[in-house]
Short mmCIF file of C-alpha atoms and ligand atoms in Angstrom, two decimals:
data_model
loop_
_atom_site.label_atom_id
_atom_site.label_comp_id
_atom_site.label_asym_id
_atom_site.label_seq_id
_atom_site.Cartn_x
_atom_site.Cartn_y
_atom_site.Cartn_z
CA UNK A 66 -13.11 208.32 135.53
CA UNK A 67 -10.24 207.76 133.11
CA UNK A 68 -10.61 208.90 129.50
CA UNK A 69 -13.15 211.55 130.35
CA UNK A 70 -13.21 215.06 128.99
CA UNK A 71 -14.13 217.87 131.35
CA UNK A 72 -16.76 220.00 129.68
CA UNK A 73 -17.64 222.39 132.46
CA UNK A 74 -19.66 222.67 135.61
CA UNK A 75 -23.35 222.43 136.32
CA UNK A 76 -24.62 223.62 139.71
CA UNK A 77 -21.00 223.53 140.88
CA UNK A 78 -20.54 219.87 139.89
CA UNK A 79 -17.91 218.84 137.32
CA UNK A 80 -19.47 217.58 134.14
CA UNK A 81 -17.50 215.04 132.12
CA UNK A 82 -17.98 213.18 128.88
CA UNK A 83 -16.42 209.77 128.47
CA UNK A 84 -14.60 209.46 125.15
CA UNK A 85 -16.67 206.40 124.17
CA UNK A 86 -19.59 208.80 123.90
CA UNK A 87 -17.96 210.36 120.84
CA UNK A 88 -17.63 206.90 119.30
CA UNK A 89 -21.41 206.61 119.63
CA UNK A 90 -21.96 209.94 117.84
CA UNK A 91 -19.48 208.88 115.17
CA UNK A 92 -21.29 205.55 114.79
CA UNK A 93 -24.63 207.30 114.31
CA UNK A 94 -23.10 209.53 111.62
CA UNK A 95 -21.47 206.61 109.80
CA UNK A 96 -24.57 204.42 109.88
CA UNK A 97 -26.66 207.33 108.59
CA UNK A 98 -24.30 207.77 105.62
CA UNK A 99 -24.10 204.00 105.05
CA UNK A 100 -27.89 203.70 105.01
CA UNK A 101 -28.06 206.52 102.47
CA UNK A 102 -30.26 208.63 104.76
CA UNK A 103 -30.84 212.22 103.70
CA UNK A 104 -28.66 214.63 105.75
CA UNK A 105 -31.74 215.92 107.60
CA UNK A 106 -32.43 212.45 109.03
CA UNK A 107 -28.85 212.06 110.24
CA UNK A 108 -28.96 215.56 111.73
CA UNK A 109 -32.22 214.74 113.50
CA UNK A 110 -30.66 211.54 114.88
CA UNK A 111 -27.75 213.61 116.19
CA UNK A 112 -30.15 216.09 117.75
CA UNK A 113 -32.14 213.30 119.37
CA UNK A 114 -29.01 211.77 120.88
CA UNK A 115 -27.82 215.12 122.17
CA UNK A 116 -31.25 215.83 123.66
CA UNK A 117 -31.33 212.34 125.17
CA UNK A 118 -28.03 212.97 126.87
CA UNK A 119 -29.23 216.34 128.10
CA UNK A 120 -32.11 214.44 129.72
CA UNK A 121 -29.63 212.00 131.24
CA UNK A 122 -27.59 214.89 132.68
CA UNK A 123 -30.74 216.42 134.16
CA UNK A 124 -31.66 212.99 135.58
CA UNK A 125 -28.25 212.70 137.27
CA UNK A 126 -28.52 216.29 138.44
CA UNK A 127 -31.81 215.30 140.10
CA UNK A 128 -29.94 212.72 142.19
CA UNK A 129 -27.09 215.13 142.93
CA UNK A 130 -29.28 218.05 144.03
CA UNK A 131 -31.46 215.84 146.22
CA UNK A 132 -28.30 214.41 147.83
CA UNK A 133 -27.03 217.94 148.35
CA UNK A 134 -30.16 218.69 150.37
CA UNK A 135 -28.91 216.07 152.81
CA UNK A 136 -25.39 217.47 152.85
CA UNK A 137 -23.93 214.83 150.51
CA UNK A 138 -21.62 216.27 147.85
CA UNK A 139 -21.29 214.86 144.31
CA UNK A 140 -17.78 214.44 142.90
CA UNK A 141 -18.80 214.64 139.25
CA UNK A 142 -21.33 213.62 136.65
CA UNK A 143 -20.00 211.56 133.75
CA UNK A 144 -21.80 210.92 130.51
CA UNK A 145 -21.31 207.44 129.07
CA UNK A 146 -22.91 205.96 125.94
CA UNK A 147 -24.97 203.71 128.23
CA UNK A 148 -26.22 206.59 130.37
CA UNK A 149 -25.00 208.88 133.08
CA UNK A 150 -23.20 208.41 136.33
CA UNK A 151 -23.36 210.84 139.24
CA UNK A 152 -20.64 209.96 141.72
CA UNK A 153 -22.20 210.85 145.05
CA UNK A 154 -19.83 210.90 147.97
CA UNK A 155 -22.03 208.20 149.49
CA UNK A 156 -25.67 207.12 149.53
CA UNK A 157 -27.63 208.26 152.59
CA UNK A 158 -28.33 205.28 154.83
CA UNK A 159 -31.64 206.52 156.23
CA UNK A 160 -34.34 204.76 154.16
CA UNK A 161 -36.43 207.90 153.60
CA UNK A 162 -33.48 209.90 152.31
CA UNK A 163 -32.14 207.07 150.18
CA UNK A 164 -35.55 206.66 148.58
CA UNK A 165 -35.80 210.34 147.72
CA UNK A 166 -32.24 210.56 146.35
CA UNK A 167 -32.88 207.49 144.16
CA UNK A 168 -36.33 208.66 143.06
CA UNK A 169 -35.21 212.21 142.21
CA UNK A 170 -33.58 211.05 138.94
CA UNK A 171 -36.58 209.31 137.35
CA UNK A 172 -38.80 212.09 138.70
CA UNK A 173 -36.90 214.60 136.54
CA UNK A 174 -37.74 212.52 133.46
CA UNK A 175 -41.40 212.33 134.50
CA UNK A 176 -41.42 216.12 134.71
CA UNK A 177 -39.67 216.47 131.33
CA UNK A 178 -42.18 214.07 129.76
CA UNK A 179 -44.98 216.16 131.26
CA UNK A 180 -43.57 219.40 129.85
CA UNK A 181 -43.12 217.90 126.36
CA UNK A 182 -46.65 216.45 126.42
CA UNK A 183 -47.99 219.85 127.43
CA UNK A 184 -46.03 221.50 124.63
CA UNK A 185 -47.38 219.00 122.09
CA UNK A 186 -50.93 219.53 123.37
CA UNK A 187 -50.65 223.32 123.19
CA UNK A 188 -49.34 223.21 119.62
CA UNK A 189 -52.30 221.05 118.58
CA UNK A 190 -50.27 217.87 117.95
CA UNK A 191 -52.90 215.59 119.44
CA UNK A 192 -55.64 217.05 117.18
CA UNK A 193 -54.31 215.05 114.22
CA UNK A 194 -54.61 211.26 113.88
CA UNK A 195 -51.64 209.75 115.73
CA UNK A 196 -50.00 207.03 113.67
CA UNK A 197 -46.89 205.04 114.52
CA UNK A 198 -45.27 206.61 111.46
CA UNK A 199 -45.95 210.06 112.85
CA UNK A 200 -44.45 209.14 116.23
CA UNK A 201 -41.36 207.65 114.61
CA UNK A 202 -40.65 210.74 112.50
CA UNK A 203 -41.58 213.53 114.84
CA UNK A 204 -38.72 215.07 116.80
CA UNK A 205 -40.71 215.88 119.94
CA UNK A 206 -42.58 212.58 120.20
CA UNK A 207 -39.20 210.88 119.98
CA UNK A 208 -37.99 212.96 122.92
CA UNK A 209 -41.17 212.20 124.85
CA UNK A 210 -40.64 208.50 124.20
CA UNK A 211 -37.00 208.77 125.28
CA UNK A 212 -38.01 210.24 128.64
CA UNK A 213 -40.65 207.57 129.20
CA UNK A 214 -38.10 204.84 128.41
CA UNK A 215 -35.66 206.44 130.86
CA UNK A 216 -38.34 206.38 133.56
CA UNK A 217 -39.37 202.76 132.96
CA UNK A 218 -35.79 201.51 132.66
CA UNK A 219 -34.63 203.29 135.81
CA UNK A 220 -37.44 202.17 138.08
CA UNK A 221 -36.87 198.46 137.35
CA UNK A 222 -36.44 197.24 140.95
CA UNK A 223 -32.93 195.81 140.54
CA UNK A 224 -29.46 197.14 141.33
CA UNK A 225 -27.79 199.17 139.87
CA UNK A 226 -30.96 200.87 138.65
CA UNK A 227 -32.56 203.55 140.80
CA UNK A 228 -35.51 201.21 141.32
CA UNK A 229 -33.22 198.77 143.15
CA UNK A 230 -32.28 201.46 145.66
CA UNK A 231 -35.89 202.58 146.01
CA UNK A 232 -36.90 198.99 146.73
CA UNK A 233 -34.07 198.54 149.26
CA UNK A 234 -35.07 201.77 151.00
CA UNK A 235 -38.67 200.61 151.28
CA UNK A 236 -37.61 197.20 152.63
CA UNK A 237 -35.26 198.91 155.09
CA UNK A 238 -38.29 200.45 156.77
CA UNK A 239 -39.26 197.01 158.09
CA UNK A 240 -35.90 195.20 158.36
CA UNK A 241 -32.23 196.07 158.86
CA UNK A 242 -30.27 197.45 155.93
CA UNK A 243 -28.13 194.38 155.23
CA UNK A 244 -31.21 192.15 155.20
CA UNK A 245 -33.07 194.67 153.02
CA UNK A 246 -30.17 194.69 150.56
CA UNK A 247 -30.14 190.88 150.41
CA UNK A 248 -33.88 190.71 149.72
CA UNK A 249 -33.63 193.49 147.11
CA UNK A 250 -30.66 191.70 145.50
CA UNK A 251 -32.69 188.46 145.37
CA UNK A 252 -35.56 190.23 143.63
CA UNK A 253 -33.06 191.86 141.25
CA UNK A 254 -31.53 188.49 140.39
CA UNK A 255 -34.93 186.97 139.73
CA UNK A 256 -35.67 189.82 137.34
CA UNK A 257 -32.25 189.34 135.74
CA UNK A 258 -33.06 185.70 135.01
CA UNK A 259 -36.44 186.64 133.51
CA UNK A 260 -34.78 189.35 131.48
CA UNK A 261 -32.13 186.91 130.24
CA UNK A 262 -34.70 184.30 129.19
CA UNK A 263 -36.78 186.97 127.48
CA UNK A 264 -33.61 188.25 125.80
CA UNK A 265 -32.77 184.78 124.44
CA UNK A 266 -35.93 184.93 122.35
CA UNK A 267 -36.33 188.60 121.57
CA UNK A 268 -33.31 190.78 122.09
CA UNK A 269 -29.64 189.89 122.60
CA UNK A 270 -28.95 193.29 124.18
CA UNK A 271 -31.19 192.20 127.08
CA UNK A 272 -28.96 189.18 127.76
CA UNK A 273 -25.99 191.47 128.39
CA UNK A 274 -28.10 193.74 130.58
CA UNK A 275 -29.34 190.75 132.58
CA UNK A 276 -25.78 189.55 133.23
CA UNK A 277 -24.85 193.04 134.40
CA UNK A 278 -27.91 193.20 136.68
CA UNK A 279 -27.12 189.75 138.11
CA UNK A 280 -23.56 190.80 138.86
CA UNK A 281 -24.60 194.18 140.35
CA UNK A 282 -27.06 192.50 142.72
CA UNK A 283 -24.26 190.36 144.14
CA UNK A 284 -21.81 193.25 144.31
CA UNK A 285 -24.29 195.49 146.13
CA UNK A 286 -25.20 192.79 148.68
CA UNK A 287 -21.53 192.06 149.26
CA UNK A 288 -20.55 195.70 149.68
CA UNK A 289 -23.43 196.31 152.10
CA UNK A 290 -22.53 193.27 154.22
CA UNK A 291 -18.91 194.39 154.26
CA UNK A 292 -19.87 197.90 155.33
CA UNK A 293 -22.02 196.51 158.14
CA UNK A 294 -19.23 194.20 159.27
CA UNK A 295 -16.72 197.01 159.36
CA UNK A 296 -18.98 199.50 161.07
CA UNK A 297 -17.33 201.12 164.09
CA UNK A 298 -13.88 199.77 163.22
CA UNK A 299 -10.99 202.10 162.44
CA UNK A 300 -7.77 201.90 160.46
CA UNK A 301 -6.01 201.02 163.70
CA UNK A 302 -8.07 197.83 163.93
CA UNK A 303 -7.16 196.79 160.39
CA UNK A 304 -3.49 197.67 160.27
CA UNK A 305 -0.64 195.20 160.00
CA UNK A 306 2.27 196.40 162.10
CA UNK A 307 4.66 193.59 161.24
CA UNK A 308 5.86 194.49 157.75
CA UNK A 309 9.05 195.08 155.82
CA UNK A 310 10.34 198.34 154.43
CA UNK A 311 13.48 199.60 152.75
CA UNK A 312 15.61 202.69 153.17
CA UNK A 313 15.60 205.16 150.30
CA UNK A 314 19.16 204.42 149.14
CA UNK A 315 19.05 200.61 149.25
CA UNK A 316 19.53 199.07 145.79
CA UNK A 317 16.57 197.76 143.83
CA UNK A 318 17.99 194.22 143.88
CA UNK A 319 17.64 194.31 147.68
CA UNK A 320 14.02 195.40 147.28
CA UNK A 321 13.26 192.53 144.93
CA UNK A 322 15.02 190.03 147.20
CA UNK A 323 12.99 191.31 150.14
CA UNK A 324 9.73 191.00 148.20
CA UNK A 325 10.73 187.49 147.10
CA UNK A 326 11.75 186.20 150.52
CA UNK A 327 8.89 187.72 152.52
CA UNK A 328 6.04 187.50 150.03
CA UNK A 329 5.16 191.12 150.78
CA UNK A 330 4.16 192.61 147.45
CA UNK A 331 4.13 196.34 148.22
CA UNK A 332 7.25 197.70 149.85
CA UNK A 333 7.28 201.07 151.65
CA UNK A 334 10.35 203.25 151.19
CA UNK A 335 11.38 205.34 154.17
CA UNK A 336 14.04 207.82 155.06
CA UNK A 337 14.78 208.11 158.78
CA UNK A 338 11.44 206.53 159.60
CA UNK A 339 9.31 208.87 157.55
CA UNK A 340 7.56 207.50 154.49
CA UNK A 341 8.62 208.55 151.00
CA UNK A 342 6.32 206.28 149.04
CA UNK A 343 5.39 202.74 148.09
CA UNK A 344 6.93 200.45 145.50
CA UNK A 345 4.32 198.20 143.90
CA UNK A 346 5.35 195.02 142.02
CA UNK A 347 4.91 196.69 138.62
CA UNK A 348 6.90 199.76 139.74
CA UNK A 349 9.77 197.51 140.78
CA UNK A 350 10.02 195.58 137.51
CA UNK A 351 9.69 198.78 135.48
CA UNK A 352 12.43 200.53 137.48
CA UNK A 353 14.83 197.57 137.27
CA UNK A 354 14.36 197.41 133.50
CA UNK A 355 14.81 201.13 133.14
CA UNK A 356 17.59 201.86 135.64
CA UNK A 357 19.15 198.51 136.53
CA UNK A 358 19.31 196.70 139.85
CA UNK A 359 21.83 199.02 141.45
CA UNK A 360 19.59 202.08 141.29
CA UNK A 361 18.33 203.30 144.67
CA UNK A 362 14.94 202.23 145.99
CA UNK A 363 13.50 205.74 145.95
CA UNK A 364 13.80 205.82 142.15
CA UNK A 365 11.20 203.05 141.90
CA UNK A 366 8.54 204.72 144.03
CA UNK A 367 5.31 204.48 142.08
CA UNK A 368 2.79 206.02 144.44
CA UNK A 369 3.07 208.55 147.17
CA UNK A 370 -0.12 207.72 148.97
CA UNK A 371 -1.63 210.05 151.48
CA UNK A 372 -0.95 208.47 154.83
CA UNK A 373 -3.98 207.22 156.71
CA UNK A 374 -4.86 208.53 160.11
CA UNK A 375 -5.24 205.60 162.54
CA UNK A 376 -8.67 206.86 163.56
CA UNK A 377 -10.28 206.96 160.15
CA UNK A 378 -13.23 204.55 159.75
CA UNK A 379 -12.12 201.50 157.73
CA UNK A 380 -15.18 201.92 155.53
CA UNK A 381 -13.87 205.27 154.28
CA UNK A 382 -10.55 203.95 153.02
CA UNK A 383 -11.72 200.99 150.91
CA UNK A 384 -11.88 202.98 147.62
CA UNK A 385 -8.15 203.76 147.97
CA UNK A 386 -7.18 200.15 147.30
CA UNK A 387 -7.91 200.72 143.64
CA UNK A 388 -4.71 202.80 143.48
CA UNK A 389 -2.44 200.84 145.79
CA UNK A 390 -2.95 197.63 147.72
CA UNK A 391 -0.92 198.76 150.71
CA UNK A 392 -2.13 201.91 152.41
CA UNK A 393 0.39 203.33 154.87
CA UNK A 394 -0.75 204.46 158.30
CA UNK A 395 1.06 207.47 159.69
CA UNK A 396 1.10 208.57 163.30
CA UNK A 397 3.17 211.48 164.56
CA UNK A 398 4.98 211.57 161.23
CA UNK A 399 6.09 207.94 161.50
CA UNK A 400 4.98 204.94 159.47
CA UNK A 401 3.32 202.64 161.99
CA UNK A 402 1.66 200.06 159.75
CA UNK A 403 -0.04 199.11 156.50
CA UNK A 404 -3.66 198.38 155.72
CA UNK A 405 -4.15 195.93 152.87
CA UNK A 406 -7.24 194.30 151.31
CA UNK A 407 -6.08 191.08 153.02
CA UNK A 408 -5.89 192.68 156.46
CA UNK A 409 -9.37 194.14 156.00
CA UNK A 410 -10.61 190.75 154.80
CA UNK A 411 -9.11 189.15 157.87
CA UNK A 412 -10.89 191.64 160.10
CA UNK A 413 -14.21 190.90 158.37
CA UNK A 414 -13.61 187.17 158.72
CA UNK A 415 -12.99 187.55 162.44
CA UNK A 416 -16.13 189.61 162.85
CA UNK A 417 -18.23 187.22 160.79
CA UNK A 418 -17.09 184.34 162.93
CA UNK A 419 -18.06 186.28 166.01
CA UNK A 420 -14.52 186.58 167.14
CA UNK A 421 -14.41 189.34 169.70
CA UNK A 422 -13.01 192.12 167.54
CA UNK A 423 -13.47 195.10 169.76
CA UNK A 424 -12.42 198.41 168.41
CA UNK A 425 -8.93 198.99 169.77
CA UNK A 426 -8.84 201.44 172.68
CA UNK A 427 -9.00 205.05 171.70
CA UNK A 428 -7.35 206.89 174.63
CA UNK A 429 -4.41 207.83 172.44
CA UNK A 430 -6.69 209.78 170.18
CA UNK A 431 -7.34 212.40 172.81
CA UNK A 432 -3.70 213.14 173.57
CA UNK A 433 -2.89 213.16 169.88
CA UNK A 434 -5.49 215.80 169.17
ZN1 ZN B 122 -30.72 207.48 138.20
#
């Protein structure tokens, strides 16, 4: 994630802190000073936040280590002011495994809450009369409360919370995954509406959360349907092999004329058939402003994407569109086509309309290997 600071590794997984997290710490400090709190109170608030985020890291680590049991690596764990994010390579699709990976996070907080409760019991905390004032000003009860809130919040059965995935996994035991996702998303949206209405009267923060939950439900259902539609299809099925490209030494004005007259937004730059890189619209305008229209095309190359192998599953390449909308496909060192979000969309459309999209024949794969 952009704007994240690498702070080390935990169990071999990169640990990052998003810079907005420091704004949160800063905000806590400022509001403590503004409220005229004694320094001890502000320090305790800092300590509580740091402990809270330690709990969040352990929660994410729970997901990551459970996923590792099933051979799924985790790219990194990032700490944001709104919580943590463990970027698993993918979610397991078997319902039992998905349930356990999703449940492992909240389970860590249940365990932490248990340990803190035990500690409080051993030190005789519960022997005194428990007042709300005591709970509010006691460091450890605050941490206990924090863990309980993390558990309750995360098991709300709506995407993107862990509870949404747990619900989907349970539904997937009795129906197919796409259907299970749709039902889970419907339940999530119903909860989002309730949350929003509740928020209107009691808490504005809940309104924002409900919008986010509503949006996530739709996004999850959409991504699951797309994955199902693209299952079994490879890059070769999605590639466009009628496209325009320029030679490395052609002038930038020629590139812009080509883009204008063909409507193709990303232009590959080649030299003797082999790909040097891709010029995106923004790269082109920046290069013309900087170097003038007579500069050679290669000077405007903005991305040098890794070429796709024609036999990669289409599902695996979708995240790459965030960097460049035209992903080049390379076979035997030659550029043979481009995969774009539009070409993938077209493939999905054909499949959805029951057009016979058979995976293209794969004989060539054997002689290539
Ligand atoms: Zn979680």
